[in-house]
Tab-separated table of C-alpha atoms in Angstrom:
chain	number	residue	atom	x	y	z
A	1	UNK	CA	-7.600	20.853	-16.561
A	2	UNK	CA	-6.423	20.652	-13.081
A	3	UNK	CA	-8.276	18.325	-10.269
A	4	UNK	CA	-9.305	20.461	-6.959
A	5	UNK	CA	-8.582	16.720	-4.425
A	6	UNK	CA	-9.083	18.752	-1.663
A	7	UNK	CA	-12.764	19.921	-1.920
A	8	UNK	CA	-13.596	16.703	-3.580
A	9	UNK	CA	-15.786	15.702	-0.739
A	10	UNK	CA	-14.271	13.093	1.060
A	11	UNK	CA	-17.610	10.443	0.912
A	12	UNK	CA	-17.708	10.169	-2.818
A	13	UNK	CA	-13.583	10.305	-3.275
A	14	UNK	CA	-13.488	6.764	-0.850
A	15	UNK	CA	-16.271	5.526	-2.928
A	16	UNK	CA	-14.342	5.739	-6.270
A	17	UNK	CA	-10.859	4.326	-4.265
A	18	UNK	CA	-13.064	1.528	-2.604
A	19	UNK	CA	-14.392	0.598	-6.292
A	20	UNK	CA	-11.037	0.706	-8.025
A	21	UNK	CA	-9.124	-0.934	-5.416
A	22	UNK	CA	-12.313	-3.317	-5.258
A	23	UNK	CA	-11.922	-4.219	-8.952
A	24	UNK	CA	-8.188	-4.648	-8.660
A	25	UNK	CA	-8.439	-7.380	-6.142
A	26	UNK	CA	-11.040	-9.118	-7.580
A	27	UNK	CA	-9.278	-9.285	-11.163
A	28	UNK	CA	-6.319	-10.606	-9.492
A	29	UNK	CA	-7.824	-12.978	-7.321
A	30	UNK	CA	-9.270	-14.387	-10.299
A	31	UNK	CA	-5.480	-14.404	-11.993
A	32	UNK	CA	-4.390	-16.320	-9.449
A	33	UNK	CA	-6.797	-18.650	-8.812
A	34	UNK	CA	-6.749	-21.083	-5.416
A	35	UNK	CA	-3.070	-19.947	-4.671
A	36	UNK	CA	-4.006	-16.212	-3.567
A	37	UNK	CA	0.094	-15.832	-2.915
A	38	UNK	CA	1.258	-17.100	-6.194
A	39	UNK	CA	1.352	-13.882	-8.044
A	40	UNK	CA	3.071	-12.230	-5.550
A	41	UNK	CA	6.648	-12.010	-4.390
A	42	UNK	CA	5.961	-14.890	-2.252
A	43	UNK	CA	7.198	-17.173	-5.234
A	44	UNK	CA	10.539	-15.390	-4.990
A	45	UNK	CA	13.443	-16.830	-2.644
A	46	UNK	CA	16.810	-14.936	-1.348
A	47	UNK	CA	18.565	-17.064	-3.995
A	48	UNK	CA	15.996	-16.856	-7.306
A	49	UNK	CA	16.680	-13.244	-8.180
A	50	UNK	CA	17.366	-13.135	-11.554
A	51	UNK	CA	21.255	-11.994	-12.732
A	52	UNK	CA	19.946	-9.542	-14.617
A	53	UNK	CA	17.498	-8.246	-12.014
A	54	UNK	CA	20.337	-8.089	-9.183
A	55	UNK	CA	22.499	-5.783	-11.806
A	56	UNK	CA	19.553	-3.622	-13.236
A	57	UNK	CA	20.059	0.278	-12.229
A	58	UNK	CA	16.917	0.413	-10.137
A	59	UNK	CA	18.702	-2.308	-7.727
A	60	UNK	CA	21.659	-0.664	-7.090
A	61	UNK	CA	19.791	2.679	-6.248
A	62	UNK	CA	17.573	0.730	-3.461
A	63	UNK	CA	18.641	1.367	-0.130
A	64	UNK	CA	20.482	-2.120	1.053
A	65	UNK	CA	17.056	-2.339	3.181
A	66	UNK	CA	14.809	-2.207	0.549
A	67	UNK	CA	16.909	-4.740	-1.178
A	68	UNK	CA	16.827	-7.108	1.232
A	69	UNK	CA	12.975	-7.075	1.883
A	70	UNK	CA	12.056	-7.379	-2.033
A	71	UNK	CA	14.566	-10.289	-2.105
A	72	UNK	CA	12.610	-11.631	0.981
A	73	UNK	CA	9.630	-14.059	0.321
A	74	UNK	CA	7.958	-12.704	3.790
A	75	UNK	CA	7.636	-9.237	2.760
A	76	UNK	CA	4.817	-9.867	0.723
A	77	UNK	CA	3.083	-12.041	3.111
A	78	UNK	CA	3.556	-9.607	5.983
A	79	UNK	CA	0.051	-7.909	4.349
A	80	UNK	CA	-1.615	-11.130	3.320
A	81	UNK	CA	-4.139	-12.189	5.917
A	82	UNK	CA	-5.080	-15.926	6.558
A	83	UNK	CA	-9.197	-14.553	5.789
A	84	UNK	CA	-10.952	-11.962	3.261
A	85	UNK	CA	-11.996	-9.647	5.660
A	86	UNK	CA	-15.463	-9.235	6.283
A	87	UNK	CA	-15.961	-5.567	6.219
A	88	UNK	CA	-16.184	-4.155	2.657
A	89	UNK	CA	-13.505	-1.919	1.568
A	90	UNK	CA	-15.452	1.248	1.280
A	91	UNK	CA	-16.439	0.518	4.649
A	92	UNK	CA	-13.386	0.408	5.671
A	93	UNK	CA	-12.066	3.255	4.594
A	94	UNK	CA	-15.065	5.327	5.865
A	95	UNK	CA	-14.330	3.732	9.342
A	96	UNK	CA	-10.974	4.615	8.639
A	97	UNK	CA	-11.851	8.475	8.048
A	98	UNK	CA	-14.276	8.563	10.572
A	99	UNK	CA	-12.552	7.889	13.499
A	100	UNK	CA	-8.790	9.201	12.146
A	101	UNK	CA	-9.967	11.987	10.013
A	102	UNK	CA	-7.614	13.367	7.326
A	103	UNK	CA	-7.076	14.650	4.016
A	104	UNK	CA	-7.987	13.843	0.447
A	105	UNK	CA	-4.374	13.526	-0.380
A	106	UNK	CA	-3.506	10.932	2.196
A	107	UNK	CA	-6.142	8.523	0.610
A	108	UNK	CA	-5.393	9.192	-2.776
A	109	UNK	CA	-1.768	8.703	-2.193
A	110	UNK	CA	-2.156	5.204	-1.299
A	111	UNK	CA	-2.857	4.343	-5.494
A	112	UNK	CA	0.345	5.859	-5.978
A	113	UNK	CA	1.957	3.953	-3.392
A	114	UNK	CA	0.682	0.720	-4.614
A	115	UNK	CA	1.601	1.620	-7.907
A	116	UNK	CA	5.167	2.476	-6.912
A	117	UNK	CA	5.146	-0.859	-5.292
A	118	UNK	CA	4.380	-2.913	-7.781
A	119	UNK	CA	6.120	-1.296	-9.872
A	120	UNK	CA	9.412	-1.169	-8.190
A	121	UNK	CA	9.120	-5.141	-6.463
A	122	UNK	CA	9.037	-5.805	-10.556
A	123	UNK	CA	11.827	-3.574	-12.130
A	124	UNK	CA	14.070	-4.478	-8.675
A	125	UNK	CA	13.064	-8.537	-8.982
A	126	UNK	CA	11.113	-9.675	-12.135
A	127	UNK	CA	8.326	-10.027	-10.001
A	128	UNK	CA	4.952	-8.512	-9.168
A	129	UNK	CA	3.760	-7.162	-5.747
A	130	UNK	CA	-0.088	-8.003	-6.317
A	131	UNK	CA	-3.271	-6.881	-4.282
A	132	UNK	CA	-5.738	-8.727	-3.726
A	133	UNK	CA	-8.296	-9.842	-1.304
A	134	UNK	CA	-6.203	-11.158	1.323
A	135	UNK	CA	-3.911	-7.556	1.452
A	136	UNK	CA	-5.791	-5.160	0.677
A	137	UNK	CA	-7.104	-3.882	3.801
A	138	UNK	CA	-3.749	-4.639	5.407
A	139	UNK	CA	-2.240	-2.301	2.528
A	140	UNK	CA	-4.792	0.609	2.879
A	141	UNK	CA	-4.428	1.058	6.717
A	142	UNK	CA	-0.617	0.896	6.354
A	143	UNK	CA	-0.721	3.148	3.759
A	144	UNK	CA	-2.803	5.931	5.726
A	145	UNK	CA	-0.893	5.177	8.780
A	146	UNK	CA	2.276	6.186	6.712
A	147	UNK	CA	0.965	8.680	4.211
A	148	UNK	CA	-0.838	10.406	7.572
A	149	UNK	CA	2.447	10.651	8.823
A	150	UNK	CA	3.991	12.469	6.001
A	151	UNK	CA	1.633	14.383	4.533
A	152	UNK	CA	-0.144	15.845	7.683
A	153	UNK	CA	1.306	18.183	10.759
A	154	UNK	CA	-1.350	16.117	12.714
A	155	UNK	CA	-2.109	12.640	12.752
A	156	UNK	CA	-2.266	9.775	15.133
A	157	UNK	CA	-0.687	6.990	17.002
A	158	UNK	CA	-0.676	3.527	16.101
A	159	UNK	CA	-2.431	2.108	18.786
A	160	UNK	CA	-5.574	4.299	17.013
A	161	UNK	CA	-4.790	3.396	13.574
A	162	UNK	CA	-4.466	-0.341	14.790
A	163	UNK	CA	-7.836	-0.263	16.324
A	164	UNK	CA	-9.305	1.459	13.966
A	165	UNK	CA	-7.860	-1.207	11.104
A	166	UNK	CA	-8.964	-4.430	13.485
A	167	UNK	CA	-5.257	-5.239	14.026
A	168	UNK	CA	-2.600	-5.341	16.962
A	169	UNK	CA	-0.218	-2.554	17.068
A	170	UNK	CA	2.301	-4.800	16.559
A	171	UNK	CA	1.506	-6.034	13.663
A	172	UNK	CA	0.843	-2.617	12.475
A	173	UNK	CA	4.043	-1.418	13.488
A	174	UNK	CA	5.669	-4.212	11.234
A	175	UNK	CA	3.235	-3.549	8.188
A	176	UNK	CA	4.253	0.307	8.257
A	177	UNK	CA	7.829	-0.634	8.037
A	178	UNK	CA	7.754	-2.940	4.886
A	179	UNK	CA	5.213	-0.778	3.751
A	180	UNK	CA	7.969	2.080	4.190
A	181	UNK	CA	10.616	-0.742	2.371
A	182	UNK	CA	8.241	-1.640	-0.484
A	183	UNK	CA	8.569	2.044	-1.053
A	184	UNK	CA	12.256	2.485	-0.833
A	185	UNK	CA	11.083	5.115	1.691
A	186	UNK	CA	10.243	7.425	-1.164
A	187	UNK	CA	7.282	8.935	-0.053
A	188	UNK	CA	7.592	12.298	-1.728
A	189	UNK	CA	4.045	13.263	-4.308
A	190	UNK	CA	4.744	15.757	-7.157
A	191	UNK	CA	1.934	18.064	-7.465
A	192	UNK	CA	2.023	17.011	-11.410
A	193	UNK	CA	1.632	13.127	-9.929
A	194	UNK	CA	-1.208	13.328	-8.039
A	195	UNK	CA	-2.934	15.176	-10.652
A	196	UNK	CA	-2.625	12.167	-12.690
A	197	UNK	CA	-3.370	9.895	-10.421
């Protein structure tokens, strides 16, 4: 049976995101222990990629961009913050649709995002792009700053989405392009996708 996301009300759909991502974070802060950054790509240097990695299919088909910031330790540490935020994630998100309203899809697309991610830093490298505490809220308002842009005919600037996510637009600006990287700019959502998702 098919999933109607968009009159899910919009409330109760951040709730369930907020708790998954929430459990996701938590589980792998736990993995990796006092070293928040160890299960990330941030263990990964331009010269560690595995041969086999370097010559798999899925590296050649990366853009030479996309290549270049997987192989990059600071990719991954673009999103990690020096603090947990204080706010709690389904807080932020409802701040986040308060003040730059959009659509169901553009906040459910962000779990396949990070799953594309993750998936692609470790079929590309060997290694895993892991949220966690210290990223997470970095990821999400990148992630609705790019999937805004895609998905909707109206959205807003960065200077909103920057003040509404507690950062500087610059550093925005520079998490919505390795966001866009860590993505291989492949932002397209089958219908048959989101469904799952």
């Amino acid at each position: 049976s098919s999933f109607d996301v968009h009159s899910y009300p919009s409330t109760d759909l951040l709730r369930l995101l907020a708790s998954l991502l929430t459990q996701i974070a938590s589980t792998n802060d736990v993995i990796s222990g006092s070293d928040p950054a160890s299960h990330t790509l941030a263990g990964l240097s331009h010269n560690n990629i595995s041969e086999d990695a370097s010559r798999s299919p899925i590296w050649c088909s990366l853009t030479s961009a996309s290549r270049s910031s997987l192989s990059n330790p600071a990719s991954a540490l673009t999103f990690h913050a020096r603090n947990i935020p204080t706010i709690a994630l389904e807080s932020y998100l409802l701040r986040i649709l308060k003040y730059c309203p959009t659509t169901n899809e553009v906040f459910l697309a962000l779990l396949v995002y990070f799953d594309r991610m993750s998936r692609l830093a470790s079929e590309a490298t060997g290694r895993t792009f892991v949220i966690d505490s210290y990223n997470v809220h970095r990821l999400v308002i990148a992630g609705v700053t790019v999937a805004s842009k895609f998905f909707s005919d109206v959205f807003y600037t960065n200077s909103r989405y920057a003040k509404v996510g507690g950062l500087p637009q610059a550093e925005l600006n520079q998490l919505e392009l390795q966001f866009l990287l860590l993505n291989d700019f492949r932002l397209v959502i089958s219908p048959e996708e989101m469904q799952r998702y």
